Coordinates of C-alpha atoms in Angstrom, one line a residue:
M6 CA -9.7 63.9 21.6
G7 CA -9.6 64.6 17.8
L8 CA -8.8 68.0 16.5
N9 CA -11.0 70.0 14.2
T10 CA -8.8 70.8 11.3
S11 CA -9.3 71.3 7.6
A12 CA -7.4 72.3 4.5
D13 CA -8.4 75.9 5.2
A14 CA -7.6 75.7 8.9
P15 CA -4.5 73.5 9.3
L16 CA -2.3 73.2 12.4
P17 CA 1.3 74.4 12.3
V18 CA 4.0 71.7 12.7
G19 CA 5.1 73.1 16.0
Q20 CA 1.6 72.9 17.4
V21 CA 1.2 69.3 16.3
S22 CA 4.6 68.5 17.8
R23 CA 3.7 70.1 21.1
L24 CA 0.4 68.3 21.1
I25 CA 2.1 64.9 20.6
G26 CA 4.6 65.8 23.4
G27 CA 1.7 66.6 25.7
W28 CA 0.0 63.2 25.0
I29 CA 3.3 61.4 25.6
D30 CA 3.9 63.3 28.8
R31 CA 0.6 61.9 30.1
L32 CA 1.8 58.4 29.6
G33 CA 4.0 58.5 32.7
Q34 CA 6.8 56.1 33.6
V35 CA 6.7 52.5 32.2
W36 CA 8.8 49.4 32.6
V37 CA 10.2 48.4 29.2
E38 CA 12.1 45.2 28.2
G39 CA 14.4 45.0 25.2
Q40 CA 17.9 44.2 23.9
I41 CA 20.7 46.8 23.8
T42 CA 21.9 47.1 20.2
Q43 CA 23.9 50.3 20.4
L44 CA 25.8 51.8 23.4
S45 CA 27.5 55.2 23.3
R46 CA 29.4 56.5 26.3
R47 CA 31.2 59.6 25.4
P48 CA 34.2 60.6 27.6
G49 CA 33.3 63.3 30.0
A50 CA 29.6 63.3 29.0
G51 CA 27.1 63.0 31.8
V52 CA 24.5 61.2 29.6
V53 CA 24.8 57.7 28.0
F54 CA 22.9 57.0 24.8
L55 CA 21.5 53.5 24.0
T56 CA 19.3 51.9 21.5
L57 CA 16.7 49.4 22.9
R58 CA 15.3 46.9 20.4
D59 CA 12.5 44.3 20.4
P60 CA 14.3 41.0 19.4
S61 CA 11.1 39.6 17.9
H62 CA 10.2 42.6 15.8
D63 CA 12.1 45.2 13.8
I64 CA 11.3 48.0 16.2
S65 CA 13.8 50.0 18.3
V66 CA 13.7 53.2 20.3
S67 CA 16.4 55.6 21.6
V68 CA 17.2 55.6 25.3
T69 CA 19.1 58.1 27.4
C70 CA 20.2 57.9 31.0
F71 CA 22.5 59.7 33.3
R72 CA 26.0 58.2 33.6
Q73 CA 25.5 57.4 37.3
V74 CA 22.4 55.3 36.4
Y75 CA 24.4 53.3 33.8
E76 CA 27.5 52.9 35.9
E77 CA 25.5 51.0 38.5
V78 CA 25.1 48.1 36.0
A79 CA 28.0 48.8 33.6
D80 CA 29.7 45.5 34.5
A81 CA 26.6 43.4 33.5
V82 CA 25.1 45.4 30.7
T83 CA 26.8 45.5 27.3
E84 CA 25.6 45.5 23.7
G85 CA 23.4 42.5 23.1
A86 CA 22.3 42.2 26.7
R87 CA 18.6 42.0 27.6
V88 CA 17.5 44.6 30.1
V89 CA 14.4 45.9 31.8
V90 CA 14.4 49.7 32.3
L91 CA 12.1 52.1 34.1
A92 CA 11.7 55.0 31.7
K93 CA 9.7 58.1 31.1
P94 CA 8.8 58.6 27.4
E95 CA 9.9 62.0 26.1
W96 CA 9.1 63.9 22.9
Y97 CA 11.8 66.2 21.5
A98 CA 9.6 68.7 19.8
P99 CA 12.2 70.5 17.6
R100 CA 13.1 67.2 15.8
G101 CA 9.9 65.3 16.4
Q102 CA 11.8 62.4 18.0
L103 CA 10.7 60.0 20.7
S104 CA 13.1 58.7 23.3
L105 CA 13.0 57.1 26.7
R106 CA 14.6 58.8 29.7
V107 CA 15.8 55.9 31.9
T108 CA 16.0 56.2 35.6
E109 CA 16.7 52.5 36.4
I110 CA 18.3 49.6 34.5
R111 CA 18.0 46.0 35.5
P112 CA 19.7 43.2 33.6
V113 CA 17.4 40.2 32.8
G114 CA 18.8 37.3 34.8
I115 CA 19.1 33.7 33.6
G116 CA 16.4 32.5 35.9
E117 CA 14.0 35.0 34.6
L118 CA 14.8 34.2 31.0
L119 CA 14.4 30.5 31.7
A120 CA 11.0 31.1 33.4
R121 CA 9.8 33.1 30.4
L122 CA 11.0 30.4 28.0
E123 CA 9.1 27.8 30.1
R124 CA 5.9 29.8 29.9
L125 CA 6.3 30.3 26.1
K126 CA 7.0 26.5 25.8
R127 CA 3.8 25.6 27.6
S128 CA 1.8 28.1 25.5
L129 CA 3.2 26.7 22.2
A130 CA 2.8 23.1 23.4
S131 CA -0.9 23.8 24.2
E132 CA -1.4 24.8 20.6
G133 CA 0.0 21.4 19.4
L134 CA 3.2 22.8 17.7
F135 CA 5.4 20.2 19.4
A136 CA 3.1 17.2 18.7
L137 CA 4.8 14.1 17.3
D138 CA 2.1 13.6 14.7
R139 CA 3.2 16.9 13.1
K140 CA 6.7 15.6 12.5
K141 CA 7.6 15.1 8.9
P142 CA 9.9 12.2 7.9
L143 CA 13.3 13.0 6.4
P144 CA 14.0 11.8 2.9
F145 CA 16.4 8.8 2.6
L146 CA 18.8 10.5 0.3
P147 CA 18.3 14.3 -0.1
Q148 CA 19.4 15.7 -3.4
L149 CA 19.6 19.3 -2.1
I150 CA 20.0 20.4 1.5
G151 CA 19.2 23.9 2.7
L152 CA 21.7 25.1 5.4
V153 CA 20.9 28.1 7.6
V154 CA 24.1 28.8 9.5
G155 CA 26.5 31.6 10.6
R156 CA 29.0 32.9 8.0
A157 CA 32.4 31.1 8.1
S158 CA 31.4 29.3 11.3
A159 CA 32.6 26.0 12.7
A160 CA 29.0 24.7 12.5
E161 CA 29.0 25.4 8.7
R162 CA 32.3 23.6 8.2
D163 CA 31.3 20.6 10.3
V164 CA 28.0 20.1 8.4
L165 CA 29.5 20.5 5.0
E166 CA 32.6 18.4 5.6
N167 CA 30.9 15.5 7.4
A168 CA 28.0 15.4 4.9
R169 CA 30.3 15.4 1.8
R170 CA 32.5 12.8 3.5
R171 CA 29.5 10.5 4.0
W172 CA 28.0 11.2 0.5
P173 CA 30.3 13.1 -1.9
A174 CA 27.4 13.9 -4.4
V175 CA 25.3 15.8 -1.9
R176 CA 24.6 19.4 -2.7
F177 CA 23.9 22.3 -0.3
E178 CA 22.0 25.6 -0.6
V179 CA 23.7 27.7 2.2
R180 CA 22.1 30.8 3.8
N181 CA 24.5 32.7 6.0
V182 CA 22.7 34.6 8.7
A183 CA 23.4 36.2 12.1
V184 CA 23.0 33.5 14.7
Q185 CA 22.9 35.8 17.7
G186 CA 22.0 39.4 18.4
V187 CA 19.1 41.5 17.4
H188 CA 19.3 40.6 13.7
A189 CA 19.4 36.8 14.2
V190 CA 15.6 36.1 14.4
P191 CA 14.5 38.0 11.3
Q192 CA 17.4 36.7 9.2
V193 CA 16.9 33.1 10.3
V194 CA 13.1 33.3 9.7
R195 CA 13.6 34.8 6.3
A196 CA 16.2 32.1 5.3
V197 CA 14.0 29.3 6.4
Q198 CA 11.0 30.7 4.5
E199 CA 13.1 31.2 1.3
L200 CA 14.5 27.6 1.4
D201 CA 11.0 26.2 2.2
A202 CA 9.6 28.0 -0.9
R203 CA 12.1 26.2 -3.2
P204 CA 10.6 22.8 -4.4
D205 CA 14.1 21.4 -5.0
V206 CA 15.2 21.7 -1.4
D207 CA 14.5 18.3 0.3
V208 CA 15.5 19.2 3.9
I209 CA 16.6 22.3 5.9
I210 CA 19.2 22.3 8.6
V211 CA 19.4 25.2 11.1
A212 CA 22.8 24.9 12.7
R213 CA 24.8 26.9 15.3
G214 CA 27.6 26.1 17.6
G215 CA 27.4 26.2 21.4
G216 CA 26.9 29.3 23.5
S217 CA 25.3 30.8 26.6
V218 CA 21.6 30.9 27.2
E219 CA 21.5 34.5 26.1
D220 CA 23.4 33.6 22.8
L221 CA 20.9 30.9 22.0
L222 CA 17.8 32.9 22.8
P223 CA 17.0 33.7 19.1
F224 CA 16.4 30.0 18.5
S225 CA 13.7 30.1 21.2
D226 CA 11.9 33.0 19.7
E227 CA 8.2 32.6 19.1
E228 CA 8.4 34.0 15.6
L229 CA 11.0 31.5 14.5
V230 CA 9.2 28.6 16.2
R231 CA 6.0 29.4 14.3
A232 CA 7.9 29.8 11.0
V233 CA 9.5 26.3 11.4
A234 CA 6.1 24.9 12.3
D235 CA 4.5 26.3 9.2
A236 CA 7.3 25.0 6.9
R237 CA 6.4 22.2 4.4
T238 CA 10.0 21.1 4.1
P239 CA 11.4 18.9 7.0
V240 CA 13.5 21.0 9.3
V241 CA 16.5 19.7 11.4
S242 CA 17.6 21.6 14.5
A243 CA 21.3 21.5 15.3
I244 CA 21.7 24.2 17.8
G245 CA 24.6 24.2 20.3
H246 CA 25.7 21.1 22.1
E247 CA 23.9 18.1 23.7
P248 CA 22.8 19.9 26.9
D249 CA 21.4 22.9 25.0
S250 CA 17.7 22.7 24.2
P251 CA 16.1 25.8 22.6
L252 CA 12.5 25.7 21.6
L253 CA 13.5 25.1 18.0
D254 CA 14.5 21.6 19.0
L255 CA 11.0 20.8 20.0
V256 CA 9.2 22.2 16.9
A257 CA 11.8 20.8 14.4
D258 CA 11.0 17.5 12.7
L259 CA 14.4 16.1 13.9
R260 CA 16.7 17.2 16.7
A261 CA 20.5 16.8 16.2
S262 CA 22.7 17.1 19.3
T263 CA 25.4 18.9 17.2
P264 CA 25.9 20.2 13.7
T265 CA 28.1 17.1 13.0
D266 CA 25.3 14.9 14.3
A267 CA 22.9 16.7 11.9
A268 CA 25.1 15.8 8.9
K269 CA 25.2 12.1 10.0
K270 CA 21.4 12.0 10.5
V271 CA 20.5 13.7 7.3
V272 CA 23.0 12.2 4.8
P273 CA 23.5 8.4 4.6
D274 CA 27.0 7.0 4.6
V275 CA 27.9 5.8 1.1
G276 CA 30.2 3.1 2.5
E277 CA 27.6 1.8 4.9
E278 CA 25.0 1.8 2.1
L279 CA 27.3 -0.1 -0.2
E280 CA 27.9 -2.6 2.5
R281 CA 24.2 -2.9 3.1
V282 CA 23.6 -3.4 -0.6
D283 CA 26.3 -6.2 -0.6
Q284 CA 24.6 -7.8 2.4
L285 CA 21.2 -7.6 0.8
R286 CA 22.6 -9.0 -2.5
G287 CA 24.2 -11.8 -0.5
R288 CA 20.9 -12.5 1.3
G289 CA 19.1 -12.5 -2.0
L290 CA 21.5 -14.9 -3.6
R291 CA 21.4 -17.2 -0.7
A292 CA 17.6 -17.1 -0.6
L293 CA 17.5 -17.8 -4.4
R294 CA 20.0 -20.6 -4.2
G295 CA 18.1 -22.1 -1.3
L296 CA 14.9 -21.9 -3.3
L297 CA 16.5 -23.5 -6.4
D298 CA 18.1 -26.3 -4.3
R299 CA 14.8 -27.0 -2.7
E300 CA 13.0 -27.1 -6.0
E301 CA 15.7 -29.3 -7.5
R302 CA 15.4 -31.8 -4.7
G303 CA 11.7 -31.8 -5.1
L304 CA 12.0 -32.4 -8.8
A305 CA 14.6 -35.1 -8.3
H306 CA 12.3 -36.8 -5.7
A307 CA 9.4 -36.5 -8.2
L308 CA 11.4 -37.9 -11.0
A309 CA 12.5 -40.9 -8.8
R310 CA 8.9 -42.0 -8.5
P311 CA 8.1 -45.2 -10.5
V312 CA 5.6 -43.4 -12.6
F313 CA 8.3 -41.2 -14.0
V314 CA 11.1 -43.9 -14.0
H315 CA 8.9 -46.4 -16.0
P316 CA 6.0 -44.4 -17.4
Q317 CA 5.1 -47.2 -19.8
R318 CA 4.5 -49.6 -16.8
M319 CA 1.1 -47.9 -16.1
V320 CA 0.1 -48.4 -19.7
E321 CA 1.2 -52.0 -19.7
T322 CA -0.7 -52.7 -16.5
R323 CA -3.8 -51.1 -17.9
E324 CA -3.3 -53.0 -21.1
A325 CA -3.1 -56.3 -19.3
E326 CA -6.2 -55.4 -17.3
L327 CA -8.0 -54.5 -20.5
E328 CA -7.0 -57.7 -22.2
A329 CA -8.2 -59.7 -19.1
L330 CA -11.5 -57.8 -19.2
L331 CA -11.8 -58.5 -22.9
G332 CA -11.1 -62.2 -22.4
R333 CA -13.7 -62.4 -19.6
S334 CA -16.2 -60.6 -21.8
R335 CA -15.5 -62.8 -24.7
R336 CA -15.8 -66.0 -22.6
T337 CA -18.9 -64.7 -20.9
L338 CA -20.4 -63.8 -24.3
G339 CA -19.4 -67.2 -25.7
H340 CA -21.1 -69.0 -22.8
L341 CA -24.2 -66.9 -23.2
L342 CA -24.3 -67.5 -27.0
D343 CA -23.7 -71.3 -26.5
R344 CA -26.4 -71.4 -23.9
A345 CA -28.8 -69.5 -26.1
D346 CA -27.9 -71.7 -29.1
S347 CA -28.6 -74.8 -27.1
E348 CA -31.9 -73.4 -25.9
L349 CA -32.7 -72.4 -29.4
E350 CA -31.9 -75.9 -30.8
H351 CA -34.0 -77.5 -28.0
T352 CA -36.9 -75.2 -28.7
R353 CA -36.5 -75.7 -32.4
A354 CA -36.6 -79.5 -31.9
R355 CA -39.7 -79.2 -29.8
V356 CA -41.3 -76.9 -32.4
V357 CA -40.4 -79.3 -35.2
A358 CA -41.7 -82.2 -33.3
L359 CA -44.9 -80.5 -32.6
S360 CA -45.4 -78.9 -36.1
P361 CA -48.0 -80.2 -38.6
A362 CA -45.2 -80.6 -41.1
A363 CA -43.6 -83.4 -39.0
T364 CA -46.9 -85.2 -38.9
L365 CA -47.1 -84.9 -42.7
E366 CA -43.6 -86.3 -42.9
R367 CA -44.8 -89.4 -41.2
G368 CA -47.3 -90.1 -44.1
Y369 CA -50.4 -88.2 -43.0
A370 CA -52.5 -85.9 -45.2
V371 CA -54.7 -82.9 -44.5
L372 CA -57.9 -82.6 -46.4
Q373 CA -59.4 -79.2 -47.0
R374 CA -62.6 -78.1 -48.5
P375 CA -62.6 -75.6 -51.3
D376 CA -63.2 -72.8 -48.8
G377 CA -60.0 -73.8 -46.9
H378 CA -61.6 -75.4 -43.9
V379 CA -59.9 -78.7 -42.7
V380 CA -62.1 -81.8 -42.8
R381 CA -62.2 -83.3 -39.4
A382 CA -65.2 -85.6 -39.6
P383 CA -66.9 -87.6 -42.4
E384 CA -70.1 -85.9 -42.1
E385 CA -68.4 -82.6 -43.0
V386 CA -68.1 -83.8 -46.7
A387 CA -70.6 -85.2 -49.2
A388 CA -70.2 -87.7 -52.0
G389 CA -68.8 -86.2 -55.2
Q390 CA -67.3 -83.3 -53.3
V391 CA -63.7 -82.3 -54.5
L392 CA -61.3 -81.8 -51.7
R393 CA -57.6 -80.7 -51.5
A394 CA -55.2 -83.0 -49.9
R395 CA -52.0 -81.7 -48.4
V396 CA -49.1 -84.1 -47.9
A397 CA -45.5 -83.6 -46.9
A398 CA -44.2 -83.2 -50.5
G399 CA -47.1 -81.1 -51.9
E400 CA -50.8 -81.2 -52.5
F401 CA -53.4 -82.7 -54.9
T402 CA -57.2 -82.9 -55.3
V403 CA -59.4 -85.8 -54.4
E404 CA -63.1 -86.6 -55.0
V405 CA -65.3 -88.1 -52.4
T406 CA -67.0 -91.2 -53.6
R407 CA -68.7 -92.3 -50.4
T408 CA -69.4 -90.8 -47.1
D409 CA -70.1 -93.7 -44.8
S410 CA -68.1 -94.4 -41.8
A411 CA -66.9 -97.9 -42.9
P412 CA -63.3 -98.4 -42.8
D413 CA -63.1 -99.4 -46.5
A414 CA -60.4 -97.8 -48.4
G415 CA -61.6 -95.3 -50.7
T416 CA -60.3 -94.6 -54.1
V417 CA -58.2 -91.7 -54.8
S418 CA -58.2 -89.8 -58.0
E419 CA -55.1 -89.1 -59.9
P420 CA -52.9 -86.4 -58.4
A421 CA -52.7 -83.2 -60.1
P422 CA -49.7 -82.5 -62.2
G423 CA -46.6 -81.7 -60.2
T424 CA -48.0 -83.3 -57.0
A425 CA -46.7 -86.5 -55.3
P426 CA -49.1 -89.3 -54.7
A427 CA -50.6 -89.5 -51.3
S428 CA -49.1 -92.2 -49.0
A429 CA -51.3 -91.4 -46.0
P430 CA -54.1 -93.8 -45.2
A431 CA -57.4 -92.8 -46.6
P432 CA -59.8 -91.0 -44.4
A433 CA -63.1 -92.4 -43.3
S434 CA -64.8 -91.0 -46.4
E435 CA -64.0 -92.5 -49.7
A436 CA -62.4 -90.5 -52.4
R437 CA -61.5 -91.2 -56.0

């Protein structure tokens, strides 16, 4: 229940401390799990002092127990060990300090640790943190590699030496951290987050040498697993040896069996790449030469065709064909013209033969009245009428002297000047 206090009616420190102690006393005994970070066994003292820490959080609490309680597990419990204790929370009012009075200590066995890890693994897998589609590809040639590793460790030496042996120009940004114990998880998480925040870091390697299951527990911590899952930079896990499989291996973008294997998978070998470049260059040259040879053969085959060997032959052939066509057209046109000329001459001869001029040429004359009408019968004219006579060589005038039908020859008047005398026989009428 809350206390009714005010600035005018405050509670003394001692009363507050006693109230806190009373509330804690009502808590009773509890089972607590943690990792022993400090262990103090003073000679001759009947009490052992420990510090119990939560490996996943920066929280610790003081623990006291009687020596005989600790001696029962002294062979299995040391600093860094995980334990489960049955304790009664106690409040030391004079100093305002909380501690746990332990009456039983149980080391956490390997089987129990593995069972807890399996449950955590299933829980994280159900969230999709280990899904393959979340894996990010590693860059082909990283310019700067972030390395999270123990200080002056064999893992650090293996990664650096093997990477620089494979690619001498590679650069590293190293973060030395605790890789086991109570400080491992927060330090590794902080190092990963710092390297992930740098845009020039292309890939992050978290490396550690082999060890027991307890030694590798920090790399199965849920906080570290989530930090790696949230990282934007590809993360490579190189923890322990081949049989070791912390949860970090499952969430990382690439798992390496050893730190040396991590260096080989992250950094390409310059010798192999140069050899590959030479092979590709050779393949390219062979492909180009093959293409050129094929095109040259095709060109030679095309040039060997008659149209290219004797290009004028086609023109000559077409010229001969054109001349033949011209000759045929000329002959055909000549035949047509000759036939037309012959037909024209024949028609002309017929026309000439049938024309009045031809009749006049034979000595006949045409008599016309002054109005131009041709005289065809004697009764069409009268005596004394002047007619115009047309002959082949010209025309002249005549006068009718008689209009009977006797066949006497009439007299013809003198022809007009410039006209030839008529040689045609006189018509039935007589003219003078």
